[in-house]
Tab-separated table of C-alpha atoms in Angstrom:
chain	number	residue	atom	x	y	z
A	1	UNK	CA	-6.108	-1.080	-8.233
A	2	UNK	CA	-5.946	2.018	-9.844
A	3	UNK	CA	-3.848	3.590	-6.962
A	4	UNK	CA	-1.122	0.885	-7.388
A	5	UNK	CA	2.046	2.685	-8.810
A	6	UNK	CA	2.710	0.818	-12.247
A	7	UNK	CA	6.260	-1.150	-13.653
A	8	UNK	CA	6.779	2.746	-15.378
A	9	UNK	CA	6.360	4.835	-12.965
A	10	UNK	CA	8.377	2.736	-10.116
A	11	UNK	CA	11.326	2.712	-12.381
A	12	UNK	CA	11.217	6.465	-13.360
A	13	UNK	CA	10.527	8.097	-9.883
A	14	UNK	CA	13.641	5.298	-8.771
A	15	UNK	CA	15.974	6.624	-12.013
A	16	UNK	CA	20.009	6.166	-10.701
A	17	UNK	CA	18.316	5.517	-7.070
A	18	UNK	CA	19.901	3.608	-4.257
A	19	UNK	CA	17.342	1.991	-1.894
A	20	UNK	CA	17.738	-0.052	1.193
A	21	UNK	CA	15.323	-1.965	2.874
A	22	UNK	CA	15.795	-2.196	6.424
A	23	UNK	CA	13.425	-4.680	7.835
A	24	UNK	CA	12.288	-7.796	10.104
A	25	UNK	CA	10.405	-10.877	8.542
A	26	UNK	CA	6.917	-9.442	8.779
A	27	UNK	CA	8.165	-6.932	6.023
A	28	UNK	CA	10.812	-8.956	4.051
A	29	UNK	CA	8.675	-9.154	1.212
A	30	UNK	CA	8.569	-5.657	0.772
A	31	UNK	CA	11.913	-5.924	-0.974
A	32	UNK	CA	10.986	-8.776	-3.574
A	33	UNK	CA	7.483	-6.816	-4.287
A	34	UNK	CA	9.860	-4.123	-5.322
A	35	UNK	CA	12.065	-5.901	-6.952
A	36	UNK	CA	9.360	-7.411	-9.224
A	37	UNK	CA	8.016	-3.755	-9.714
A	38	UNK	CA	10.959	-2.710	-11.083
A	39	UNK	CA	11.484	-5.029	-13.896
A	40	UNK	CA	7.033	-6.047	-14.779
A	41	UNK	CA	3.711	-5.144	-13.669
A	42	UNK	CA	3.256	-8.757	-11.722
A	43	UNK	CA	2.247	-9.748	-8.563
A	44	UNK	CA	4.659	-12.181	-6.385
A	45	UNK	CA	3.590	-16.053	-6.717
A	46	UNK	CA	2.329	-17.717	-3.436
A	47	UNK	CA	5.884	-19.627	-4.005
A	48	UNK	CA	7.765	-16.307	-3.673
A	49	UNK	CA	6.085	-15.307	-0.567
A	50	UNK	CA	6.840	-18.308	1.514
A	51	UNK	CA	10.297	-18.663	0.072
A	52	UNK	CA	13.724	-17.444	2.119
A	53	UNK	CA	17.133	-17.352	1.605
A	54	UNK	CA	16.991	-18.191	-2.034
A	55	UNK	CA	19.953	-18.235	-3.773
A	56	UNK	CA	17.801	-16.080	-6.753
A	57	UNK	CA	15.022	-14.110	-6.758
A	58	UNK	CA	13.862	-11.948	-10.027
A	59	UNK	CA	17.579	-11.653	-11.108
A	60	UNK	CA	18.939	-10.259	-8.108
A	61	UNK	CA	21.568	-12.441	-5.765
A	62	UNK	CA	22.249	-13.515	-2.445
A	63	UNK	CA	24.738	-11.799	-0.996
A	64	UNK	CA	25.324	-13.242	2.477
A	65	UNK	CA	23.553	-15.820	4.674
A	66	UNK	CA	20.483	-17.696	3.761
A	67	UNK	CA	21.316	-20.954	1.737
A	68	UNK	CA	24.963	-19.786	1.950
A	69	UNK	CA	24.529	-21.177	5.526
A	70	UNK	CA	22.210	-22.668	7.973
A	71	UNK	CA	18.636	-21.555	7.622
A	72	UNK	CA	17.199	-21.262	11.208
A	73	UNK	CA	14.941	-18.738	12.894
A	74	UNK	CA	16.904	-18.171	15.532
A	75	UNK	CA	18.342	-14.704	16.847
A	76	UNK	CA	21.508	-14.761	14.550
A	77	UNK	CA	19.827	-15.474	11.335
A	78	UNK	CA	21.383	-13.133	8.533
A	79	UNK	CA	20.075	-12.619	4.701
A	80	UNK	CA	21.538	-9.922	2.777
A	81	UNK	CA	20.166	-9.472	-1.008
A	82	UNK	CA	20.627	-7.191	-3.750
A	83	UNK	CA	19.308	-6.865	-7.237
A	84	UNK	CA	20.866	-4.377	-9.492
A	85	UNK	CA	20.007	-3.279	-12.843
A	86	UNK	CA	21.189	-0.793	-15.472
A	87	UNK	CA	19.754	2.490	-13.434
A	88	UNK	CA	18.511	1.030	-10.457
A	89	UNK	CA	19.953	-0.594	-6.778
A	90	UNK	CA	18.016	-2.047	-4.352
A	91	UNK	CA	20.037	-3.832	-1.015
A	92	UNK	CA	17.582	-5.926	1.349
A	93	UNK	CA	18.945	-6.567	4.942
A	94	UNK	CA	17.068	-9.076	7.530
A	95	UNK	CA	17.188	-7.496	10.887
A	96	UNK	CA	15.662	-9.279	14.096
A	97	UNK	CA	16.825	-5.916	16.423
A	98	UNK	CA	16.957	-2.308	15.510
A	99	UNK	CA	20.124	-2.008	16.968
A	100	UNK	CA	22.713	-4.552	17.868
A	101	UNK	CA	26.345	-5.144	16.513
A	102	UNK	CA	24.774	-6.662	13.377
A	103	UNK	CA	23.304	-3.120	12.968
A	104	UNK	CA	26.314	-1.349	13.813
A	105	UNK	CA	28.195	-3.181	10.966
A	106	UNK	CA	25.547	-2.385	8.464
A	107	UNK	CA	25.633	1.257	9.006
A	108	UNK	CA	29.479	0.854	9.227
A	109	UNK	CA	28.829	0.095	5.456
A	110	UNK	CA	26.771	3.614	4.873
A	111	UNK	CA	29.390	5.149	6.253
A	112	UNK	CA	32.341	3.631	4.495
A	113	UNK	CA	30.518	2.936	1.196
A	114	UNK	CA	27.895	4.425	-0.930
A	115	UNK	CA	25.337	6.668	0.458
A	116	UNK	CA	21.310	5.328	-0.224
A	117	UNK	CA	18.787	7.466	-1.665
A	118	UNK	CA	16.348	5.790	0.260
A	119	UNK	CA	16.287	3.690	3.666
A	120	UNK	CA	12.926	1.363	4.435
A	121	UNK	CA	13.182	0.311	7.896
A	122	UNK	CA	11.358	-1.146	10.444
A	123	UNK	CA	11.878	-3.700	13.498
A	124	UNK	CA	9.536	-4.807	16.014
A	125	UNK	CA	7.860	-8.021	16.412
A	126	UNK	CA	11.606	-9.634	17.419
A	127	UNK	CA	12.231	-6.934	19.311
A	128	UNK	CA	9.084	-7.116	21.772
A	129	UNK	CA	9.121	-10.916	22.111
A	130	UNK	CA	12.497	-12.624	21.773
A	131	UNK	CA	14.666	-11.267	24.168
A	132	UNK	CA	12.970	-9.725	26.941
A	133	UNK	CA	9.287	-9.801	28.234
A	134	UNK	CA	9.661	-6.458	29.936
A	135	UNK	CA	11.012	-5.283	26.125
A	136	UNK	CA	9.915	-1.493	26.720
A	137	UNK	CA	12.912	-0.089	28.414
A	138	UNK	CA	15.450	-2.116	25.969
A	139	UNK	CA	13.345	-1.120	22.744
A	140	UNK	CA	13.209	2.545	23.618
A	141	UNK	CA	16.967	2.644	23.948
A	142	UNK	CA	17.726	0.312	20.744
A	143	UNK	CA	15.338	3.111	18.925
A	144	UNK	CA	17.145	6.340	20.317
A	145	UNK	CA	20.830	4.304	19.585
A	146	UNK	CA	19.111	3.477	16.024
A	147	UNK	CA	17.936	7.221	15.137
A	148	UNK	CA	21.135	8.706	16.025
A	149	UNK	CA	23.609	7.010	13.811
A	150	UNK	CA	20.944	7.055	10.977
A	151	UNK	CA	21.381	10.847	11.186
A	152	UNK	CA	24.502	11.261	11.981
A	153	UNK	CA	25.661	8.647	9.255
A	154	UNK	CA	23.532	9.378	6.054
A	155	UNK	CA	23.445	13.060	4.698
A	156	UNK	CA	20.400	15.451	4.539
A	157	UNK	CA	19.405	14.379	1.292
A	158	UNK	CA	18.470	11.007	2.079
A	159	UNK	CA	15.280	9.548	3.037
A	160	UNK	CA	14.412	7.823	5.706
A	161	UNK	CA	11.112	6.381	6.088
A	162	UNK	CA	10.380	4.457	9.599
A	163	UNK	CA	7.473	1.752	8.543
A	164	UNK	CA	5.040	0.912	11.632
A	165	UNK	CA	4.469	-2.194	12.230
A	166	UNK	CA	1.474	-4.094	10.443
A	167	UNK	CA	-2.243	-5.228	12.913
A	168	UNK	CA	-1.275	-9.062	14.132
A	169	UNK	CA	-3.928	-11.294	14.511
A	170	UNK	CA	-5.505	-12.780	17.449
A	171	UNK	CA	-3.754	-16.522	16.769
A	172	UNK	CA	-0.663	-16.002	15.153
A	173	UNK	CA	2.586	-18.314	14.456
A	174	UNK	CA	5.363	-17.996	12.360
A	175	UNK	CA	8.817	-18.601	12.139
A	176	UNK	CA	9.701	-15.792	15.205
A	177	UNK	CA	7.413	-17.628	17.520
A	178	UNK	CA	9.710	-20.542	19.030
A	179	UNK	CA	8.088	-22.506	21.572
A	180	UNK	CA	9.723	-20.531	24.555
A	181	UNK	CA	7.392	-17.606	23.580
A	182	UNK	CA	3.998	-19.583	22.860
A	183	UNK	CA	2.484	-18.043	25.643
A	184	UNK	CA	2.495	-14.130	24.301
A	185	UNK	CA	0.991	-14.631	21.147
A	186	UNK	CA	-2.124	-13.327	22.379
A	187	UNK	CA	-0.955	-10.345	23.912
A	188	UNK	CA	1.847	-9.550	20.770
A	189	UNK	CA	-0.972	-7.421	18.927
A	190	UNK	CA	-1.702	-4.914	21.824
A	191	UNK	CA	2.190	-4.618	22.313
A	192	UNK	CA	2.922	-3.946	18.772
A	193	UNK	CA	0.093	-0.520	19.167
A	194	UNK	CA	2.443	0.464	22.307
A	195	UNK	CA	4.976	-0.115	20.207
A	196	UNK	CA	4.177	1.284	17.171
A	197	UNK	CA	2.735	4.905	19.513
A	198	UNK	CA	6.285	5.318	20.719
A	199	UNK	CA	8.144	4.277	17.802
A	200	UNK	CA	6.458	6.982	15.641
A	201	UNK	CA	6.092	9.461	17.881
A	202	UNK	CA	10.278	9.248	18.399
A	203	UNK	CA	11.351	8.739	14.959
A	204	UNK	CA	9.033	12.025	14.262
A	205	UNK	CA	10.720	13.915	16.910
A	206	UNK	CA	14.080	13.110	14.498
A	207	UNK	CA	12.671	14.336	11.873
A	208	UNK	CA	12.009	10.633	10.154
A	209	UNK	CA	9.334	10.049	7.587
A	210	UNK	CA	6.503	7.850	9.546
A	211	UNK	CA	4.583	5.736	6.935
A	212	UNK	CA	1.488	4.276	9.590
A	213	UNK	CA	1.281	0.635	7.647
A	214	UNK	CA	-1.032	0.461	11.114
A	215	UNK	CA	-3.914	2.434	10.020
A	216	UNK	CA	-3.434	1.729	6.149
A	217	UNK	CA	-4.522	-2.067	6.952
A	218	UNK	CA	-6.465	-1.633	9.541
A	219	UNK	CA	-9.711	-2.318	7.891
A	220	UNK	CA	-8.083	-4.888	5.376
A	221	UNK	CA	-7.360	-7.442	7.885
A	222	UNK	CA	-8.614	-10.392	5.074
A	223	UNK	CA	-5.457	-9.680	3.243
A	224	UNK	CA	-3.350	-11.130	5.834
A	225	UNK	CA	-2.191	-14.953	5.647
A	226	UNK	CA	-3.724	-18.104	7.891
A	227	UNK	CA	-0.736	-17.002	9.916
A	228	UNK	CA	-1.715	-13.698	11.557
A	229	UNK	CA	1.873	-11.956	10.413
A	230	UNK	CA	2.396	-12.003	7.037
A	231	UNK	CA	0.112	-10.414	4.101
A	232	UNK	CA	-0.877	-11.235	0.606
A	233	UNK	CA	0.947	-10.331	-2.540
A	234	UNK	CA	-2.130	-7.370	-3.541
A	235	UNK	CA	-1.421	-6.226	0.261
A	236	UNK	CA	2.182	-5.817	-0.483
A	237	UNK	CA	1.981	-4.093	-3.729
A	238	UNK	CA	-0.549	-1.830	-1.800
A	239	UNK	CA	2.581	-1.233	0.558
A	240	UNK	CA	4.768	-0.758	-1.832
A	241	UNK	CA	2.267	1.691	-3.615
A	242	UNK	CA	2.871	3.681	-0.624
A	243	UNK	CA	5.726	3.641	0.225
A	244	UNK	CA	6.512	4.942	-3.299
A	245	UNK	CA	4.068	7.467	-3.355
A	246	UNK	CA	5.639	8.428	0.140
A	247	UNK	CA	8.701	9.014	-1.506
A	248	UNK	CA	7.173	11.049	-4.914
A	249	UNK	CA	5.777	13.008	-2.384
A	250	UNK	CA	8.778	14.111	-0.369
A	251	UNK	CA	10.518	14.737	-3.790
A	252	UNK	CA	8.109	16.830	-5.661
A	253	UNK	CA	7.426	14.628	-7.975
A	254	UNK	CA	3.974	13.913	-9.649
A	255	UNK	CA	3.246	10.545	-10.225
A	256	UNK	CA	1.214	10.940	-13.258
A	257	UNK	CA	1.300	8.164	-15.739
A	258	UNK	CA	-0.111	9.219	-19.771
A	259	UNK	CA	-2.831	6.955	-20.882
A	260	UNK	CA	-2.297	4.008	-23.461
A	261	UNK	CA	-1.288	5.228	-26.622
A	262	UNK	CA	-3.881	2.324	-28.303
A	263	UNK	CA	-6.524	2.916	-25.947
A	264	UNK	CA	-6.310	6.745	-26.472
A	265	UNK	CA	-6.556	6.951	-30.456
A	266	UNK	CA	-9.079	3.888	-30.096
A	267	UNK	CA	-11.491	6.052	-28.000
A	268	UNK	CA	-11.108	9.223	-30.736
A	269	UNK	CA	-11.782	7.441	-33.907
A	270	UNK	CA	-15.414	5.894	-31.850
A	271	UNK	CA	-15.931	9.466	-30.810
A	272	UNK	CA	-15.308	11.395	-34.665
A	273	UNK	CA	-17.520	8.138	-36.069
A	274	UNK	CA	-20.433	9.836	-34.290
A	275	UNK	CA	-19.886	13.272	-35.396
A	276	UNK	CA	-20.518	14.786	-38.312
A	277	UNK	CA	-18.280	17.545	-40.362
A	278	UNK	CA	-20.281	20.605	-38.205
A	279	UNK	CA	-19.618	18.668	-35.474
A	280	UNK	CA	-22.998	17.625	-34.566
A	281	UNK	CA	-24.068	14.291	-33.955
A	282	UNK	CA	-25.118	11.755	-36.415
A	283	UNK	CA	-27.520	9.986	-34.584
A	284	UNK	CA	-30.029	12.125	-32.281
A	285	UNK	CA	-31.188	9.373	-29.419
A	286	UNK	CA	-35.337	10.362	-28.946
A	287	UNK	CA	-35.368	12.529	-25.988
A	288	UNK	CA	-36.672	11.333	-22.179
A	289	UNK	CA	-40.150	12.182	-21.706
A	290	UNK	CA	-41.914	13.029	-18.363
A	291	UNK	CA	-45.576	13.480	-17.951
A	292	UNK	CA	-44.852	16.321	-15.575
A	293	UNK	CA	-42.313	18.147	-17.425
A	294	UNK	CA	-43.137	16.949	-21.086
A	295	UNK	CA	-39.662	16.700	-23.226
A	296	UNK	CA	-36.024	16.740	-21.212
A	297	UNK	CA	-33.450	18.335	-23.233
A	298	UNK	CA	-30.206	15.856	-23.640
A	299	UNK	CA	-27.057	17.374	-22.378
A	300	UNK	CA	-24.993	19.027	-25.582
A	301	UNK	CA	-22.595	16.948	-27.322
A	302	UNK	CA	-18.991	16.357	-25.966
A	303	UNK	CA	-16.500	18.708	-27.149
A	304	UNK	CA	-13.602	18.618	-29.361
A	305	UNK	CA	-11.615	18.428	-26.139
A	306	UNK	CA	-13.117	14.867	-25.021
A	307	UNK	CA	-10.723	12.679	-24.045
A	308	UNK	CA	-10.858	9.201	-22.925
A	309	UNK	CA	-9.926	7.159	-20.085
A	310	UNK	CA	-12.280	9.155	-17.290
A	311	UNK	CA	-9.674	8.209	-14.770
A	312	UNK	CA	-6.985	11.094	-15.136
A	313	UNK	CA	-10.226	13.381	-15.637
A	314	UNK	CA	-11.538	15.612	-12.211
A	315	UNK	CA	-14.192	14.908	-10.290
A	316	UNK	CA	-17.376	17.325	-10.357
A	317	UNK	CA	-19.938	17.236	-7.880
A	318	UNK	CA	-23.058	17.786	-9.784
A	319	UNK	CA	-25.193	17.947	-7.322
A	320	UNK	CA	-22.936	21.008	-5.270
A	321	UNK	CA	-22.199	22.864	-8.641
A	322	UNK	CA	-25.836	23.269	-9.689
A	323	UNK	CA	-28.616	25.788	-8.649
A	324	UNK	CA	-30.727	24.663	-5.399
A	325	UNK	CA	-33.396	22.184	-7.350
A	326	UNK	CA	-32.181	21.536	-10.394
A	327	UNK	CA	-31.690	17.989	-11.012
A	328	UNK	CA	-30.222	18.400	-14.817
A	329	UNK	CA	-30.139	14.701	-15.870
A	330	UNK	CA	-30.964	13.138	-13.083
A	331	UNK	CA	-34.676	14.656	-12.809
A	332	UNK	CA	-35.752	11.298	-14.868
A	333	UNK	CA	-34.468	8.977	-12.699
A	334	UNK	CA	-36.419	11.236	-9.842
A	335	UNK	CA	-38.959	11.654	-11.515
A	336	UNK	CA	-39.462	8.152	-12.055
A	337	UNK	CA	-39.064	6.461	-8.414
A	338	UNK	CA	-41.833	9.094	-7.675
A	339	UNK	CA	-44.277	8.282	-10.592
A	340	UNK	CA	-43.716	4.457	-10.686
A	341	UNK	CA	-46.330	2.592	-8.681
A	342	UNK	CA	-44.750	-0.573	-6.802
A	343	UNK	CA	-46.168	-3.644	-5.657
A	344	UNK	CA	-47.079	-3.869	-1.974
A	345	UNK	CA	-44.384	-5.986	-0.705
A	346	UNK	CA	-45.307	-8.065	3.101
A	347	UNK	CA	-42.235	-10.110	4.374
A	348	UNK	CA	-43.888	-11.663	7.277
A	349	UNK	CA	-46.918	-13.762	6.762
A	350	UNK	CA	-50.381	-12.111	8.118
A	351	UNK	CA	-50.296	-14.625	11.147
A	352	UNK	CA	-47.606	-12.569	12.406
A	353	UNK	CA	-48.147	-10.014	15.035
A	354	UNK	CA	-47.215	-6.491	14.545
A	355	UNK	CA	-44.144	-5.050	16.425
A	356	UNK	CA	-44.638	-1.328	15.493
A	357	UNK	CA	-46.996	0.833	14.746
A	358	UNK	CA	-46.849	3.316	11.654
């Protein structure tokens, strides 16, 4: 949790920023997590996740398709949402192909309108299963046509970040997975790694910014829904997290938040309580005692320049910065496991014949 990026930071690093999120259904919550960043620290409701084509969501507005026409999963389907705030603009596009004349309209709007900051995009799952079986030639071209107008279109400045396409499990469904493509479901989650290899390994080659959502998940597969496609709300504010960072990083910008102003004088005034004017301590704890070593000096008092939380504080390796065999303050807890006698401890009953011999 603490590597989530907080309500603050989201809405500092995205000051006057124009972001637009490019993706399929597997991602569309990506958007609304964002949206909700920017506005409280909250996770999205189980409600929010399974909801589409709302007329509102989190104060932003529908701007074309969803429950301004028919909601279907078919091909055609079109959603376009944005929420905008005092210092902040974030547009959300549904895409079911990287590059069709849907897409050629939307970057006709980039080109003829304002210019994002930001552009989230990612299309795959349709791509592989809904119009072709042999989808590798077709895909390969849509992604080249894609690439192309992206840079040609937007100016140096912006950034483009190509999301890969999140592990699918072994029994999926889902609204993209009609009845006429029942029989691929088992074989979608090997085609999205093809597709994901060649995907990332092209947008690279034009200079794109690859966020691998692949190998961020890949051992947090219990996050995902009964469904096999979609994710949780803590899995898309871990995505988001990223994707953010992502950004902080290709700006040069630190995402450092100051601790709690309460929290901060709270831990001071415990800290002076146990100090006296000379800045010793007022209470002296009775020092560890070893019957090897006698008396074990405690470790001096904390500075003057103590601060609390230990979060935002470095980590030391104690055990690399110290001479070869000197244990400092762990030599008790050593010391102990060697002096302590324990209990013989047999899990198998003395019937039982022995496998190994010691």
């Amino acid at each position: 949790m603490r590597n989530f990026v907080s309500h603050k930071q989201a809405c500092q690093l995205l000051h006057n920023k124009f972001v637009v999120v490019l993706v399929s259904s597997n991602q569309r919550a990506i958007y609304k997590d964002l949206v909700l960043l920017l506005q409280k620290d909250k996770f999205l409701t189980l409600k929010q996740l399974q909801t589409k084509g709302e007329m509102n969501f989190e104060q932003d507005c529908l701007v074309e398709g969803g429950c301004l026409s028919k909601l279907h999963n078919g091909i055609s389907y079109r959603e376009v949402r944005q929420f905008q705030s005092d210092h902040h603009l974030v547009r959300f596009y549904f895409l079911t192909r990287i590059y069709s004349q849907y897409m050629e309209s939307v970057l006709e709007d980039f080109r003829q309108g304002l210019k994002p900051d930001v552009v989230v995009i990612n299309s795959c799952l349709w791509d592989i299963s809904r119009y072709s079986r042999n989808w590798t030639g077709d895909y390969k071209e849509s992604l080249h046509r894609c690439f192309e107008e992206l840079k040609a279109i937007l100016p140096e400045e912006t950034l483009v970040i190509w999301n890969l396409t999140m592990p699918l499990g072994e029994k999926i469904k889902g609204g993209f997975l009609v009845p006429e493509i029942q029989h691929m479901a088992s074989q979608l989650r090997f085609d999205v790694i093809e597709a994901n290899f060649f995907s990332g390994t092209l947008a690279d080659a034009y200079n794109l910014d690859v966020v691998d959502l692949h190998f961020h998940f890949r051992f947090s597969l219990h996050r995902r829904t009964n469904d096999g496609v979609h994710w949780d709300n803590v899995a898309l504010r871990r995505i988001t997290s990223v994707l953010l960072r992502h950004a902080a990083d290709a700006w040069g910008v630190a995402l450092t938040s100051p601790p709690d102003a309460s929290e901060h004088s709270v831990a001071e005034i415990k800290l002076s309580a146990n100090i006296n004017k000379n800045g010793a301590p007022k209470y002296q704890a009775p020092q560890p005692y070893s019957p090897m070593y006698g008396r074990i000096p405690l470790p001096p008092p904390p500075s003057s320049s103590f601060r609390f939380p230990y979060e935002n504080r470095p980590v030391r390796d104690d055990f690399a910065s110290r001479p070869h065999g000197d244990l400092g303050p762990y030599r008790q807890s050593v010391l102990r496991n060697q002096c302590t006698t324990r209990q013989h401890y047999a899990p198998y009953p003395l019937g039982r014949c022995n496998r190994y011999n010691y």
